[in-house]
Amino acid sequence: MPEIRDFLSNVDLFERLPESQIHAIATIAKSLQYDKGETIFFEGDRCLGFFIVQSGRVKVYKASADGKEQILHWFETGDRFAEVPAFDGGRYPASASALEMTNLILIPSQALLALVEQYPSLAFNLLAGLSRNLRRFANLIDTLSLKDVSSRLAGYLLDLSDRQESNPVELDLAKGQLAAFLGTIPETLSRTFAKLTQAQLIEMEARQVKICDREGLQRLAAGDK
């Protein structure tokens, strides 16, 4: 438990809580480990609680009857997910699986509700996280419905450059996963990378992508042709 307690004390959700409250949360937390590709939960499963990523990465996605995936988001160390069903007592609205060897901390639903009643400041921190997720999903809907694959890929590369604070950038998803996130198929994604390369917007070598014309990529991401 000391390891979990030390980790939770550095998570933004709990950072303003006194040590005694962090200890109380650590006593109800459950440490879980998943192999690469292992399912954490399926859409429609009964919600056990919400999760915090201790290490590794998780994808949250919707899957069609024919097996086609749309990745809604992926979560990394310190991120949390599945807060909504943990609060409303419903079922998980999407599926989740590990993108690599991943360690998670599960905060059970009933214990979470009891803690929020005891420590109201937790509710404000959770609302802030839920607001960020809502804004992220609104942007995803806008991107998938109004922009073509070239614009989506341009936006992803710009965001990746900002997150990694580097150029060139290292793709943080396998091409199959990236295609699912951008709402397309791997073959179309490969053609789109080639198209951006031919337009001299980027240069690509294996998983590294160099942004050669940032302004041009920004115009493309905005939907300008």
PDB file of C-alpha atoms in Angstrom:
ATOM      1  CA  MET A   1       0.000   0.000   0.000  1.00  0.00           C
ATOM      2  CA  PRO A   2       2.792   2.558   0.606  1.00  0.00           C
ATOM      3  CA  GLU A   3       3.622   2.474  -3.106  1.00  0.00           C
ATOM      4  CA  ILE A   4      -0.021   3.138  -4.047  1.00  0.00           C
ATOM      5  CA  ARG A   5      -0.292   5.880  -1.441  1.00  0.00           C
ATOM      6  CA  ASP A   6       2.841   7.633  -2.729  1.00  0.00           C
ATOM      7  CA  PHE A   7       1.565   7.442  -6.300  1.00  0.00           C
ATOM      8  CA  LEU A   8      -1.917   8.746  -5.442  1.00  0.00           C
ATOM      9  CA  SER A   9      -0.451  11.703  -3.556  1.00  0.00           C
ATOM     10  CA  ASN A  10       1.034  12.928  -6.864  1.00  0.00           C
ATOM     11  CA  VAL A  11      -2.180  12.495  -8.905  1.00  0.00           C
ATOM     12  CA  ASP A  12      -3.901  15.836  -9.575  1.00  0.00           C
ATOM     13  CA  LEU A  13      -7.245  14.476  -8.344  1.00  0.00           C
ATOM     14  CA  PHE A  14      -5.870  14.021  -4.831  1.00  0.00           C
ATOM     15  CA  GLU A  15      -3.005  16.511  -4.667  1.00  0.00           C
ATOM     16  CA  ARG A  16      -4.766  18.952  -2.313  1.00  0.00           C
ATOM     17  CA  LEU A  17      -5.903  16.306   0.152  1.00  0.00           C
ATOM     18  CA  PRO A  18      -4.150  15.852   3.510  1.00  0.00           C
ATOM     19  CA  GLU A  19      -2.057  12.751   4.084  1.00  0.00           C
ATOM     20  CA  SER A  20      -4.749  11.109   6.224  1.00  0.00           C
ATOM     21  CA  GLN A  21      -7.244  11.267   3.367  1.00  0.00           C
ATOM     22  CA  ILE A  22      -4.717   9.944   0.837  1.00  0.00           C
ATOM     23  CA  HIS A  23      -4.154   7.036   3.209  1.00  0.00           C
ATOM     24  CA  ALA A  24      -7.916   6.389   3.383  1.00  0.00           C
ATOM     25  CA  ILE A  25      -8.148   6.270  -0.406  1.00  0.00           C
ATOM     26  CA  ALA A  26      -5.121   3.974  -0.664  1.00  0.00           C
ATOM     27  CA  THR A  27      -6.779   1.487   1.684  1.00  0.00           C
ATOM     28  CA  ILE A  28      -9.726   1.001  -0.726  1.00  0.00           C
ATOM     29  CA  ALA A  29      -7.664   1.092  -3.936  1.00  0.00           C
ATOM     30  CA  LYS A  30      -6.931  -2.111  -5.845  1.00  0.00           C
ATOM     31  CA  SER A  31      -3.762  -2.621  -7.882  1.00  0.00           C
ATOM     32  CA  LEU A  32      -4.327  -4.422 -11.217  1.00  0.00           C
ATOM     33  CA  GLN A  33      -1.974  -5.451 -14.018  1.00  0.00           C
ATOM     34  CA  TYR A  34      -2.810  -6.104 -17.678  1.00  0.00           C
ATOM     35  CA  ASP A  35      -0.736  -7.523 -20.512  1.00  0.00           C
ATOM     36  CA  LYS A  36      -0.530  -5.807 -23.898  1.00  0.00           C
ATOM     37  CA  GLY A  37      -3.840  -6.258 -25.726  1.00  0.00           C
ATOM     38  CA  GLU A  38      -5.674  -7.559 -22.642  1.00  0.00           C
ATOM     39  CA  THR A  39      -9.224  -6.303 -22.139  1.00  0.00           C
ATOM     40  CA  ILE A  40      -9.901  -4.226 -19.030  1.00  0.00           C
ATOM     41  CA  PHE A  41     -13.662  -4.090 -19.567  1.00  0.00           C
ATOM     42  CA  PHE A  42     -16.165  -4.387 -22.389  1.00  0.00           C
ATOM     43  CA  GLU A  43     -18.903  -1.933 -23.304  1.00  0.00           C
ATOM     44  CA  GLY A  44     -21.984  -2.869 -21.292  1.00  0.00           C
ATOM     45  CA  ASP A  45     -20.089  -4.501 -18.425  1.00  0.00           C
ATOM     46  CA  ARG A  46     -21.220  -3.594 -14.925  1.00  0.00           C
ATOM     47  CA  CYS A  47     -19.070  -0.751 -13.635  1.00  0.00           C
ATOM     48  CA  LEU A  48     -16.749  -1.715 -10.800  1.00  0.00           C
ATOM     49  CA  GLY A  49     -15.249   1.754 -10.369  1.00  0.00           C
ATOM     50  CA  PHE A  50     -12.919   4.144 -12.115  1.00  0.00           C
ATOM     51  CA  PHE A  51      -9.280   3.630 -12.988  1.00  0.00           C
ATOM     52  CA  ILE A  52      -6.036   5.569 -12.682  1.00  0.00           C
ATOM     53  CA  VAL A  53      -3.105   4.619 -14.917  1.00  0.00           C
ATOM     54  CA  GLN A  54      -0.061   3.919 -12.763  1.00  0.00           C
ATOM     55  CA  SER A  55       2.100   2.917 -15.734  1.00  0.00           C
ATOM     56  CA  GLY A  56       1.559   1.942 -19.359  1.00  0.00           C
ATOM     57  CA  ARG A  57      -1.242   3.061 -21.696  1.00  0.00           C
ATOM     58  CA  VAL A  58      -4.918   2.257 -22.180  1.00  0.00           C
ATOM     59  CA  LYS A  59      -7.203   2.763 -25.162  1.00  0.00           C
ATOM     60  CA  VAL A  60     -10.925   3.380 -24.732  1.00  0.00           C
ATOM     61  CA  TYR A  61     -12.896   2.501 -27.835  1.00  0.00           C
ATOM     62  CA  LYS A  62     -16.230   1.614 -29.417  1.00  0.00           C
ATOM     63  CA  ALA A  63     -16.482  -1.524 -31.551  1.00  0.00           C
ATOM     64  CA  SER A  64     -19.061  -2.301 -34.247  1.00  0.00           C
ATOM     65  CA  ALA A  65     -20.682  -5.693 -34.789  1.00  0.00           C
ATOM     66  CA  ASP A  66     -18.214  -6.427 -37.612  1.00  0.00           C
ATOM     67  CA  GLY A  67     -15.230  -5.686 -35.364  1.00  0.00           C
ATOM     68  CA  LYS A  68     -14.388  -2.191 -36.626  1.00  0.00           C
ATOM     69  CA  GLU A  69     -12.940   0.034 -33.900  1.00  0.00           C
ATOM     70  CA  GLN A  70     -13.173   3.742 -33.225  1.00  0.00           C
ATOM     71  CA  ILE A  71     -10.678   4.769 -30.553  1.00  0.00           C
ATOM     72  CA  LEU A  72     -12.172   7.523 -28.414  1.00  0.00           C
ATOM     73  CA  HIS A  73      -8.997   8.297 -26.485  1.00  0.00           C
ATOM     74  CA  TRP A  74      -5.970   6.739 -24.872  1.00  0.00           C
ATOM     75  CA  PHE A  75      -4.757   7.321 -21.341  1.00  0.00           C
ATOM     76  CA  GLU A  76      -1.232   7.396 -19.910  1.00  0.00           C
ATOM     77  CA  THR A  77       0.454   7.535 -16.503  1.00  0.00           C
ATOM     78  CA  GLY A  78      -1.525   9.699 -14.085  1.00  0.00           C
ATOM     79  CA  ASP A  79      -4.644   9.813 -16.272  1.00  0.00           C
ATOM     80  CA  ARG A  80      -7.981   8.494 -15.045  1.00  0.00           C
ATOM     81  CA  PHE A  81     -10.945   7.072 -16.914  1.00  0.00           C
ATOM     82  CA  ALA A  82     -14.470   5.621 -16.418  1.00  0.00           C
ATOM     83  CA  GLU A  83     -15.463   8.204 -13.797  1.00  0.00           C
ATOM     84  CA  VAL A  84     -18.987   8.727 -15.221  1.00  0.00           C
ATOM     85  CA  PRO A  85     -20.334   5.178 -14.787  1.00  0.00           C
ATOM     86  CA  ALA A  86     -18.576   5.017 -11.417  1.00  0.00           C
ATOM     87  CA  PHE A  87     -20.753   7.936 -10.313  1.00  0.00           C
ATOM     88  CA  ASP A  88     -24.096   7.173 -11.974  1.00  0.00           C
ATOM     89  CA  GLY A  89     -24.054   3.445 -11.249  1.00  0.00           C
ATOM     90  CA  GLY A  90     -24.503   2.568 -14.906  1.00  0.00           C
ATOM     91  CA  ARG A  91     -22.530   0.266 -17.154  1.00  0.00           C
ATOM     92  CA  TYR A  92     -19.353   1.091 -19.047  1.00  0.00           C
ATOM     93  CA  PRO A  93     -20.345   3.030 -22.222  1.00  0.00           C
ATOM     94  CA  ALA A  94     -17.266   1.860 -24.164  1.00  0.00           C
ATOM     95  CA  SER A  95     -14.577  -0.821 -24.004  1.00  0.00           C
ATOM     96  CA  ALA A  96     -11.004  -0.488 -22.741  1.00  0.00           C
ATOM     97  CA  SER A  97      -7.830  -2.519 -23.255  1.00  0.00           C
ATOM     98  CA  ALA A  98      -4.120  -2.164 -22.572  1.00  0.00           C
ATOM     99  CA  LEU A  99      -1.923  -0.835 -25.382  1.00  0.00           C
ATOM    100  CA  GLU A 100       1.142  -2.209 -23.565  1.00  0.00           C
ATOM    101  CA  MET A 101       1.963  -3.801 -20.212  1.00  0.00           C
ATOM    102  CA  THR A 102      -0.114  -1.632 -17.907  1.00  0.00           C
ATOM    103  CA  ASN A 103      -0.619  -1.176 -14.171  1.00  0.00           C
ATOM    104  CA  LEU A 104      -3.895   0.356 -13.035  1.00  0.00           C
ATOM    105  CA  ILE A 105      -5.344   1.449  -9.737  1.00  0.00           C
ATOM    106  CA  LEU A 106      -9.063   0.763  -9.364  1.00  0.00           C
ATOM    107  CA  ILE A 107     -11.105   2.967  -7.042  1.00  0.00           C
ATOM    108  CA  PRO A 108     -14.347   1.016  -6.385  1.00  0.00           C
ATOM    109  CA  SER A 109     -17.604   2.898  -7.021  1.00  0.00           C
ATOM    110  CA  GLN A 110     -19.204   2.611  -3.589  1.00  0.00           C
ATOM    111  CA  ALA A 111     -15.989   3.549  -1.839  1.00  0.00           C
ATOM    112  CA  LEU A 112     -15.599   6.535  -4.180  1.00  0.00           C
ATOM    113  CA  LEU A 113     -19.093   7.833  -3.402  1.00  0.00           C
ATOM    114  CA  ALA A 114     -18.440   7.511   0.311  1.00  0.00           C
ATOM    115  CA  LEU A 115     -15.187   9.441  -0.050  1.00  0.00           C
ATOM    116  CA  VAL A 116     -16.856  12.237  -2.039  1.00  0.00           C
ATOM    117  CA  GLU A 117     -19.448  12.624   0.710  1.00  0.00           C
ATOM    118  CA  GLN A 118     -16.668  12.810   3.275  1.00  0.00           C
ATOM    119  CA  TYR A 119     -14.322  15.014   1.221  1.00  0.00           C
ATOM    120  CA  PRO A 120     -16.365  17.360  -1.053  1.00  0.00           C
ATOM    121  CA  SER A 121     -13.184  18.795  -2.614  1.00  0.00           C
ATOM    122  CA  LEU A 122     -12.840  15.505  -4.501  1.00  0.00           C
ATOM    123  CA  ALA A 123     -16.053  16.278  -6.384  1.00  0.00           C
ATOM    124  CA  PHE A 124     -14.643  19.541  -7.769  1.00  0.00           C
ATOM    125  CA  ASN A 125     -11.495  17.795  -8.979  1.00  0.00           C
ATOM    126  CA  LEU A 126     -13.553  15.044 -10.625  1.00  0.00           C
ATOM    127  CA  LEU A 127     -15.813  17.594 -12.317  1.00  0.00           C
ATOM    128  CA  ALA A 128     -12.769  19.326 -13.788  1.00  0.00           C
ATOM    129  CA  GLY A 129     -11.600  16.025 -15.276  1.00  0.00           C
ATOM    130  CA  LEU A 130     -15.056  15.218 -16.630  1.00  0.00           C
ATOM    131  CA  SER A 131     -15.238  18.645 -18.255  1.00  0.00           C
ATOM    132  CA  ARG A 132     -11.925  18.046 -20.036  1.00  0.00           C
ATOM    133  CA  ASN A 133     -13.171  14.679 -21.295  1.00  0.00           C
ATOM    134  CA  LEU A 134     -16.440  16.207 -22.522  1.00  0.00           C
ATOM    135  CA  ARG A 135     -14.537  18.888 -24.433  1.00  0.00           C
ATOM    136  CA  ARG A 136     -12.240  16.204 -25.904  1.00  0.00           C
ATOM    137  CA  PHE A 137     -15.192  14.119 -27.120  1.00  0.00           C
ATOM    138  CA  ALA A 138     -16.900  17.188 -28.608  1.00  0.00           C
ATOM    139  CA  ASN A 139     -13.722  17.891 -30.585  1.00  0.00           C
ATOM    140  CA  LEU A 140     -13.581  14.246 -31.686  1.00  0.00           C
ATOM    141  CA  ILE A 141     -17.151  14.366 -33.010  1.00  0.00           C
ATOM    142  CA  ASP A 142     -16.383  17.587 -34.871  1.00  0.00           C
ATOM    143  CA  THR A 143     -13.219  16.090 -36.376  1.00  0.00           C
ATOM    144  CA  LEU A 144     -14.804  12.811 -37.478  1.00  0.00           C
ATOM    145  CA  SER A 145     -17.935  14.392 -38.932  1.00  0.00           C
ATOM    146  CA  LEU A 146     -16.541  17.493 -40.629  1.00  0.00           C
ATOM    147  CA  LYS A 147     -12.936  16.750 -41.635  1.00  0.00           C
ATOM    148  CA  ASP A 148     -11.324  14.319 -44.059  1.00  0.00           C
ATOM    149  CA  VAL A 149      -8.525  11.919 -43.151  1.00  0.00           C
ATOM    150  CA  SER A 150      -5.784  14.338 -44.292  1.00  0.00           C
ATOM    151  CA  SER A 151      -7.083  17.042 -41.943  1.00  0.00           C
ATOM    152  CA  ARG A 152      -7.441  14.577 -39.072  1.00  0.00           C
ATOM    153  CA  LEU A 153      -3.891  13.295 -39.538  1.00  0.00           C
ATOM    154  CA  ALA A 154      -2.504  16.829 -39.751  1.00  0.00           C
ATOM    155  CA  GLY A 155      -4.244  17.743 -36.490  1.00  0.00           C
ATOM    156  CA  TYR A 156      -2.944  14.615 -34.790  1.00  0.00           C
ATOM    157  CA  LEU A 157       0.661  15.313 -35.850  1.00  0.00           C
ATOM    158  CA  LEU A 158       0.476  18.905 -34.637  1.00  0.00           C
ATOM    159  CA  ASP A 159      -0.975  17.793 -31.298  1.00  0.00           C
ATOM    160  CA  LEU A 160       1.681  15.094 -30.997  1.00  0.00           C
ATOM    161  CA  SER A 161       4.422  17.657 -31.642  1.00  0.00           C
ATOM    162  CA  ASP A 162       2.996  19.890 -28.914  1.00  0.00           C
ATOM    163  CA  ARG A 163       2.730  17.012 -26.436  1.00  0.00           C
ATOM    164  CA  GLN A 164       6.229  15.699 -27.131  1.00  0.00           C
ATOM    165  CA  GLU A 165       7.647  19.231 -27.489  1.00  0.00           C
ATOM    166  CA  SER A 166       9.806  18.007 -30.354  1.00  0.00           C
ATOM    167  CA  ASN A 167      10.210  17.846 -34.104  1.00  0.00           C
ATOM    168  CA  PRO A 168      10.580  15.221 -35.445  1.00  0.00           C
ATOM    169  CA  VAL A 169       8.009  13.332 -33.398  1.00  0.00           C
ATOM    170  CA  GLU A 170       7.741   9.651 -32.594  1.00  0.00           C
ATOM    171  CA  LEU A 171       4.369   8.096 -33.413  1.00  0.00           C
ATOM    172  CA  ASP A 172       2.871   6.981 -30.101  1.00  0.00           C
ATOM    173  CA  LEU A 173       0.398   4.545 -31.643  1.00  0.00           C
ATOM    174  CA  ALA A 174       0.866   1.648 -34.025  1.00  0.00           C
ATOM    175  CA  LYS A 175      -0.505   2.472 -37.476  1.00  0.00           C
ATOM    176  CA  GLY A 176      -3.470   0.160 -37.006  1.00  0.00           C
ATOM    177  CA  GLN A 177      -4.361   1.886 -33.731  1.00  0.00           C
ATOM    178  CA  LEU A 178      -3.777   5.323 -35.234  1.00  0.00           C
ATOM    179  CA  ALA A 179      -6.079   4.462 -38.135  1.00  0.00           C
ATOM    180  CA  ALA A 180      -8.777   3.435 -35.648  1.00  0.00           C
ATOM    181  CA  PHE A 181      -8.327   6.693 -33.745  1.00  0.00           C
ATOM    182  CA  LEU A 182      -8.620   8.759 -36.946  1.00  0.00           C
ATOM    183  CA  GLY A 183     -11.689   6.847 -38.097  1.00  0.00           C
ATOM    184  CA  THR A 184     -10.134   5.183 -41.133  1.00  0.00           C
ATOM    185  CA  ILE A 185      -8.330   1.981 -42.180  1.00  0.00           C
ATOM    186  CA  PRO A 186      -4.548   1.318 -42.269  1.00  0.00           C
ATOM    187  CA  GLU A 187      -4.373   1.355 -46.089  1.00  0.00           C
ATOM    188  CA  THR A 188      -5.987   4.783 -46.283  1.00  0.00           C
ATOM    189  CA  LEU A 189      -3.738   6.058 -43.491  1.00  0.00           C
ATOM    190  CA  SER A 190      -0.624   4.912 -45.399  1.00  0.00           C
ATOM    191  CA  ARG A 191      -1.824   6.710 -48.537  1.00  0.00           C
ATOM    192  CA  THR A 192      -2.494   9.839 -46.478  1.00  0.00           C
ATOM    193  CA  PHE A 193       1.012   9.794 -45.004  1.00  0.00           C
ATOM    194  CA  ALA A 194       2.335   9.489 -48.582  1.00  0.00           C
ATOM    195  CA  LYS A 195       0.137  12.384 -49.686  1.00  0.00           C
ATOM    196  CA  LEU A 196       1.449  14.672 -46.935  1.00  0.00           C
ATOM    197  CA  THR A 197       5.005  13.629 -47.771  1.00  0.00           C
ATOM    198  CA  GLN A 198       4.524  14.390 -51.477  1.00  0.00           C
ATOM    199  CA  ALA A 199       3.121  17.794 -50.542  1.00  0.00           C
ATOM    200  CA  GLN A 200       6.358  18.389 -48.580  1.00  0.00           C
ATOM    201  CA  LEU A 201       4.424  18.963 -45.387  1.00  0.00           C
ATOM    202  CA  ILE A 202       6.236  16.135 -43.599  1.00  0.00           C
ATOM    203  CA  GLU A 203       9.134  13.719 -43.927  1.00  0.00           C
ATOM    204  CA  MET A 204       8.804  10.218 -42.564  1.00  0.00           C
ATOM    205  CA  GLU A 205      11.247   7.496 -41.593  1.00  0.00           C
ATOM    206  CA  ALA A 206       9.848   4.419 -39.814  1.00  0.00           C
ATOM    207  CA  ARG A 207       7.938   5.769 -36.793  1.00  0.00           C
ATOM    208  CA  GLN A 208       9.552   9.216 -36.882  1.00  0.00           C
ATOM    209  CA  VAL A 209       7.759  12.088 -38.579  1.00  0.00           C
ATOM    210  CA  LYS A 210       9.375  15.468 -39.219  1.00  0.00           C
ATOM    211  CA  ILE A 211       7.073  18.434 -39.706  1.00  0.00           C
ATOM    212  CA  CYS A 212       8.560  20.402 -42.608  1.00  0.00           C
ATOM    213  CA  ASP A 213       5.797  22.974 -43.131  1.00  0.00           C
ATOM    214  CA  ARG A 214       3.996  23.671 -39.866  1.00  0.00           C
ATOM    215  CA  GLU A 215       1.852  26.479 -41.267  1.00  0.00           C
ATOM    216  CA  GLY A 216       0.772  24.301 -44.176  1.00  0.00           C
ATOM    217  CA  LEU A 217      -0.085  21.488 -41.772  1.00  0.00           C
ATOM    218  CA  GLN A 218      -2.074  23.913 -39.624  1.00  0.00           C
ATOM    219  CA  ARG A 219      -4.084  25.056 -42.649  1.00  0.00           C
ATOM    220  CA  LEU A 220      -4.776  21.442 -43.581  1.00  0.00           C
ATOM    221  CA  ALA A 221      -5.805  20.615 -40.010  1.00  0.00           C
ATOM    222  CA  ALA A 222      -8.220  23.538 -40.097  1.00  0.00           C
ATOM    223  CA  GLY A 223      -9.822  22.127 -43.240  1.00  0.00           C
ATOM    224  CA  ASP A 224      -8.272  24.553 -45.724  1.00  0.00           C
ATOM    225  CA  LYS A 225      -7.381  22.967 -49.034  1.00  0.00           C
TER     226      LYS A 225
END
